[in-house]
Coordinates of C-alpha atoms in Angstrom, one line a residue:
M1 CA -2.4 -2.2 18.5
R2 CA -6.1 -2.2 19.0
A3 CA -7.7 1.1 20.0
N4 CA -9.9 -0.5 22.6
G5 CA -7.0 -2.0 24.5
G6 CA -7.3 -5.6 23.2
T7 CA -4.3 -7.8 22.5
R8 CA -5.1 -9.8 19.4
A9 CA -3.0 -7.5 17.2
K10 CA 0.6 -6.7 18.2
T11 CA 2.3 -3.3 17.9
L12 CA 4.7 -2.5 15.1
V13 CA 7.6 -0.5 16.4
N14 CA 7.9 3.0 14.8
G15 CA 5.2 2.0 12.2
V16 CA 3.5 5.1 10.9
V17 CA 2.3 5.5 7.4
L18 CA 1.7 9.1 6.3
C19 CA 0.5 10.0 2.8
A20 CA 1.7 13.5 2.1
L21 CA 0.4 14.0 -1.4
G22 CA -2.9 15.8 -1.3
V23 CA -5.0 17.6 1.4
F24 CA -8.7 17.4 1.3
V25 CA -11.6 18.9 3.3
M26 CA -14.0 16.5 5.1
E27 CA -17.7 16.9 4.3
A28 CA -19.8 18.0 7.2
P29 CA -22.3 15.1 7.1
L30 CA -19.5 12.5 7.3
R31 CA -17.8 14.5 10.1
A32 CA -21.0 14.6 12.0
R33 CA -21.6 10.9 11.7
A34 CA -18.0 10.1 12.7
A35 CA -18.1 12.4 15.8
G36 CA -21.4 10.9 16.8
A37 CA -20.5 7.3 16.4
E38 CA -21.0 5.4 19.6
E39 CA -18.2 2.8 19.0
Q40 CA -14.6 3.7 18.4
P41 CA -12.7 2.0 15.6
P42 CA -11.4 -1.4 16.6
Y43 CA -7.8 -0.6 15.4
D44 CA -5.5 2.4 15.5
S45 CA -4.1 1.8 12.0
T46 CA -3.4 -1.2 9.8
V47 CA 0.3 -0.5 10.0
D48 CA 0.1 -1.0 13.8
T49 CA -0.9 -4.6 13.3
V50 CA 1.3 -7.4 12.3
F51 CA -1.1 -9.7 10.6
D52 CA 1.0 -11.5 8.0
I53 CA -1.6 -11.5 5.2
I54 CA 0.7 -11.5 2.2
H55 CA 3.5 -14.0 2.4
E56 CA 6.9 -13.7 0.7
S57 CA 6.4 -17.3 -0.6
D58 CA 3.1 -16.5 -2.3
P59 CA 3.0 -16.8 -6.1
T60 CA 4.5 -13.8 -7.7
T61 CA 4.3 -12.2 -11.1
F62 CA 7.8 -10.8 -10.9
V63 CA 10.0 -11.9 -13.8
C64 CA 13.1 -9.6 -14.0
M65 CA 14.5 -6.2 -13.3
E66 CA 16.7 -4.3 -15.8
Y67 CA 19.0 -1.4 -15.2
A68 CA 18.0 1.7 -17.2
G69 CA 20.9 4.0 -16.4
R70 CA 20.8 7.3 -14.5
G71 CA 18.1 10.0 -15.0
A72 CA 16.7 13.2 -13.5
R73 CA 13.6 12.5 -11.4
Q74 CA 11.6 14.8 -9.2
I75 CA 10.7 12.8 -6.1
W76 CA 8.9 14.0 -2.9
D77 CA 11.2 13.7 0.1
K78 CA 9.8 14.1 3.6
R79 CA 13.3 14.5 5.0
V80 CA 13.5 17.9 3.3
D81 CA 9.8 18.6 3.1
G82 CA 10.1 19.1 -0.6
E83 CA 10.3 17.5 -4.1
P84 CA 13.9 17.8 -5.3
V85 CA 15.2 16.7 -8.6
V86 CA 17.8 13.9 -8.2
D87 CA 20.0 12.0 -10.6
A88 CA 18.4 8.7 -9.7
F89 CA 19.6 5.1 -10.5
L90 CA 16.7 3.8 -12.7
F91 CA 15.5 0.2 -13.0
V92 CA 12.5 -1.3 -14.8
A93 CA 10.8 -4.2 -13.0
R94 CA 8.8 -6.5 -15.3
Y95 CA 5.9 -8.8 -14.4
N96 CA 4.3 -11.7 -16.3
D97 CA 0.9 -10.0 -16.4
G98 CA 2.3 -7.3 -18.7
T99 CA 2.8 -4.7 -16.0
S100 CA 6.0 -2.9 -15.4
I101 CA 7.2 -0.3 -12.8
E102 CA 10.1 2.1 -12.9
I103 CA 12.1 2.0 -9.7
A104 CA 14.1 5.2 -9.0
I105 CA 16.8 4.9 -6.3
N106 CA 18.2 8.1 -4.7
P107 CA 21.8 8.7 -5.7
E108 CA 22.7 8.6 -2.0
F109 CA 23.0 4.8 -2.4
E110 CA 26.2 5.8 -4.3
T111 CA 26.8 2.8 -6.6
E112 CA 24.8 0.9 -9.2
E113 CA 25.4 -2.3 -7.2
N114 CA 23.9 -0.8 -4.0
A115 CA 21.0 0.7 -5.9
R116 CA 20.2 -2.6 -7.7
K117 CA 20.2 -4.5 -4.4
E118 CA 17.9 -2.0 -2.9
A119 CA 15.5 -2.0 -5.9
L120 CA 15.3 -5.8 -5.8
R121 CA 14.0 -5.6 -2.2
Y122 CA 10.8 -4.1 -3.6
A123 CA 10.5 -5.5 -7.2
A124 CA 9.6 -9.0 -6.0
P125 CA 7.1 -8.0 -3.3
L126 CA 5.4 -5.7 -5.7
G127 CA 4.8 -8.8 -7.8
L128 CA 2.7 -10.2 -5.0
L129 CA 0.1 -7.5 -5.3
P130 CA -3.1 -7.9 -7.3
T131 CA -2.7 -6.8 -10.9
L132 CA -5.4 -4.2 -10.2
L133 CA -3.2 -2.4 -7.7
R134 CA 0.2 -2.9 -9.4
E135 CA -0.9 -1.7 -12.9
G136 CA -1.6 1.8 -11.5
V137 CA 2.0 2.2 -10.1
Q138 CA 4.1 3.9 -12.7
R139 CA 7.1 4.9 -10.5
F140 CA 8.4 3.5 -7.2
S141 CA 11.0 5.7 -5.5
V142 CA 13.4 4.9 -2.7
H143 CA 15.2 7.2 -0.3
M144 CA 17.4 6.4 2.7
G145 CA 16.0 7.2 6.2
E146 CA 13.1 6.2 8.4
K147 CA 10.2 8.5 7.3
G148 CA 6.8 7.1 6.7
F149 CA 5.9 5.7 3.3
H150 CA 3.6 7.9 1.1
A151 CA 2.0 7.7 -2.2
G152 CA 0.0 9.7 -4.8
T153 CA -1.6 8.9 -8.1
G154 CA 0.8 6.6 -10.0
Q155 CA 3.6 6.9 -7.5
I156 CA 4.9 5.3 -4.3
V157 CA 7.8 6.7 -2.2
V158 CA 9.5 4.6 0.5
Y159 CA 12.4 4.9 2.9
S160 CA 14.9 2.1 3.3
G161 CA 15.2 2.3 7.1
T162 CA 11.5 2.1 7.5
A163 CA 11.4 -0.8 5.1
D164 CA 13.9 -2.6 7.3
K165 CA 11.6 -2.3 10.3
R166 CA 8.6 -3.4 8.2
S167 CA 10.5 -6.4 6.9
D168 CA 11.6 -7.4 10.4
H169 CA 7.9 -7.7 11.3
S170 CA 6.9 -9.4 8.0
H171 CA 4.9 -6.4 7.2
L172 CA 6.6 -4.9 4.1
E173 CA 4.2 -6.5 1.6
E174 CA 1.1 -5.2 3.6
S175 CA 2.6 -1.7 3.6
L176 CA 3.1 -1.8 -0.1
F177 CA -0.5 -3.0 -0.5
H178 CA -1.7 0.1 1.4
E179 CA 0.4 2.5 -0.7
S180 CA -0.6 0.8 -4.0
V181 CA -4.3 1.5 -3.1
H182 CA -3.4 5.2 -3.0
A183 CA -1.5 5.0 -6.2
S184 CA -4.0 2.9 -8.2
L185 CA -7.5 3.3 -6.7
D186 CA -7.8 6.6 -4.9
D187 CA -8.5 8.8 -7.9
E188 CA -11.5 6.8 -9.0
H189 CA -12.9 5.5 -5.7
R190 CA -12.1 7.4 -2.5
L191 CA -14.5 10.2 -3.3
S192 CA -17.0 8.2 -5.4
A193 CA -20.7 8.3 -4.6
G194 CA -20.6 4.5 -3.9
W195 CA -17.8 4.8 -1.4
R196 CA -19.3 7.8 0.4
D197 CA -22.6 6.0 0.6
A198 CA -20.9 2.9 2.1
Q199 CA -19.2 5.2 4.7
M200 CA -22.5 6.8 5.7
R201 CA -24.3 3.5 6.0
D202 CA -21.5 2.0 8.1
G203 CA -21.5 5.0 10.4
R204 CA -18.0 4.2 11.9
F205 CA -14.5 3.5 10.8
L206 CA -12.2 0.5 10.9
T207 CA -9.1 2.4 12.2
S208 CA -8.6 5.7 14.1
Y209 CA -6.2 6.7 11.2
A210 CA -9.0 6.4 8.8
Q211 CA -11.4 8.3 11.1
R212 CA -8.9 11.2 11.3
S213 CA -8.6 11.4 7.5
P214 CA -11.7 9.8 6.0
E215 CA -11.3 11.2 2.5
R216 CA -7.7 10.3 2.2
E217 CA -7.0 7.2 4.3
D218 CA -10.3 5.3 4.7
L219 CA -10.1 3.4 1.4
A220 CA -6.5 2.3 1.8
E221 CA -7.0 1.4 5.5
T222 CA -10.0 -0.7 4.8
A223 CA -8.8 -2.4 1.7
L224 CA -6.1 -4.5 3.3
F225 CA -8.4 -6.2 5.8
A226 CA -11.1 -6.6 3.1
Y227 CA -8.5 -8.3 0.9
A228 CA -7.5 -10.6 3.8
I229 CA -11.1 -11.6 4.5
S230 CA -11.8 -12.2 0.8
H231 CA -8.6 -13.9 -0.4
Y232 CA -6.7 -15.2 2.7
P233 CA -9.3 -15.8 5.4
E234 CA -7.1 -18.4 7.0
R235 CA -4.4 -15.8 7.7
F236 CA -6.8 -13.4 9.5
P237 CA -8.0 -14.4 13.0
P238 CA -11.8 -15.1 13.1
A239 CA -12.3 -12.6 15.9
D240 CA -10.7 -9.9 13.8
T241 CA -12.8 -10.9 10.8
S242 CA -15.9 -10.5 13.0
D243 CA -14.8 -7.1 14.3
T244 CA -14.0 -5.9 10.8
L245 CA -17.3 -7.1 9.3
R246 CA -19.2 -5.6 12.2
A247 CA -17.5 -2.2 11.9
V248 CA -17.5 -1.6 8.1
P249 CA -19.7 -4.2 6.3
N250 CA -20.7 -1.9 3.4
R251 CA -17.2 -0.8 2.7
I252 CA -16.0 -4.5 2.8
D253 CA -18.7 -5.2 0.2
Y254 CA -17.5 -2.3 -2.0
I255 CA -13.9 -3.5 -2.0
K256 CA -15.1 -7.1 -2.7
Q257 CA -16.5 -5.7 -6.0
L258 CA -13.0 -4.4 -6.9
L259 CA -11.2 -7.6 -5.8
P260 CA -13.8 -10.3 -6.0
P261 CA -13.4 -13.4 -3.8
H262 CA -12.8 -16.6 -5.7
Q263 CA -11.3 -14.8 -8.6
E264 CA -7.7 -14.8 -9.5
I265 CA -5.8 -11.7 -8.3
F266 CA -3.7 -11.6 -11.4
H267 CA -4.9 -11.0 -14.9
K268 CA -3.1 -10.2 -18.2
V269 CA -3.0 -6.5 -18.9
R270 CA -0.9 -6.9 -22.1
D271 CA 1.8 -9.1 -23.5
A272 CA 4.8 -9.1 -21.2
E273 CA 7.9 -7.6 -22.6
A274 CA 10.9 -9.9 -22.9
C275 CA 13.7 -9.4 -20.4
R276 CA 17.1 -8.4 -21.6
Q277 CA 19.9 -11.0 -21.1
D278 CA 21.6 -8.8 -18.5
A279 CA 18.3 -8.5 -16.4
K280 CA 18.3 -9.9 -12.9

């Protein structure tokens, strides 16, 4: 839903992404610029839009997923506002660029079969992400429920009920893209001098969500639309491309340096490990 009342982007029901790992203090100069901006952000949040930027049918790097048994994992859970240790079902998803991700499924899914089915829902979409984003994700965890997705360095946590809603709107892949930016790029870029300079030169924000949390959410909120403009321009309406480039041109340029247009989004990180015979 657009913040200015336009209708080009549709509303995603119950779509709220909250990143719970990390609280930061906004610098005064950036706060002053944001408060003094004459124009409001053109969007509320990227999750409130249903641009189908990443298609399920796009080329994927996903090769296989192996069961790795049960294991104790400490996983943040918004439902209890804590980070309990659970005896998770563990899987390893392997990709042909040499990346791999541990997928930890909450034992509330009860059986290995249920857990495997749930893990496969994400293993393939994660293979659609650029290597730059996927290689920073070390663990991907899944709970039941409908809380907002969240992420921290190296980790993404999702909730199956919320994933159902995102999938119904063809928006699961875009949500995973957002969270993978947190997991893979935040540490190096969200507080960097180059990103802060781009924020100051732009003088406004792409989404209201980014404006409310510029140090935590601005990079992830901006990256998805920058990726669309650079790599899938035919999937992003021209009017929205214009609005995005007018709102945050310097940040779009910054992200283009990380994910350059006309370059392959996949690259080899290392030799891919062979899949076991029992891998799915």
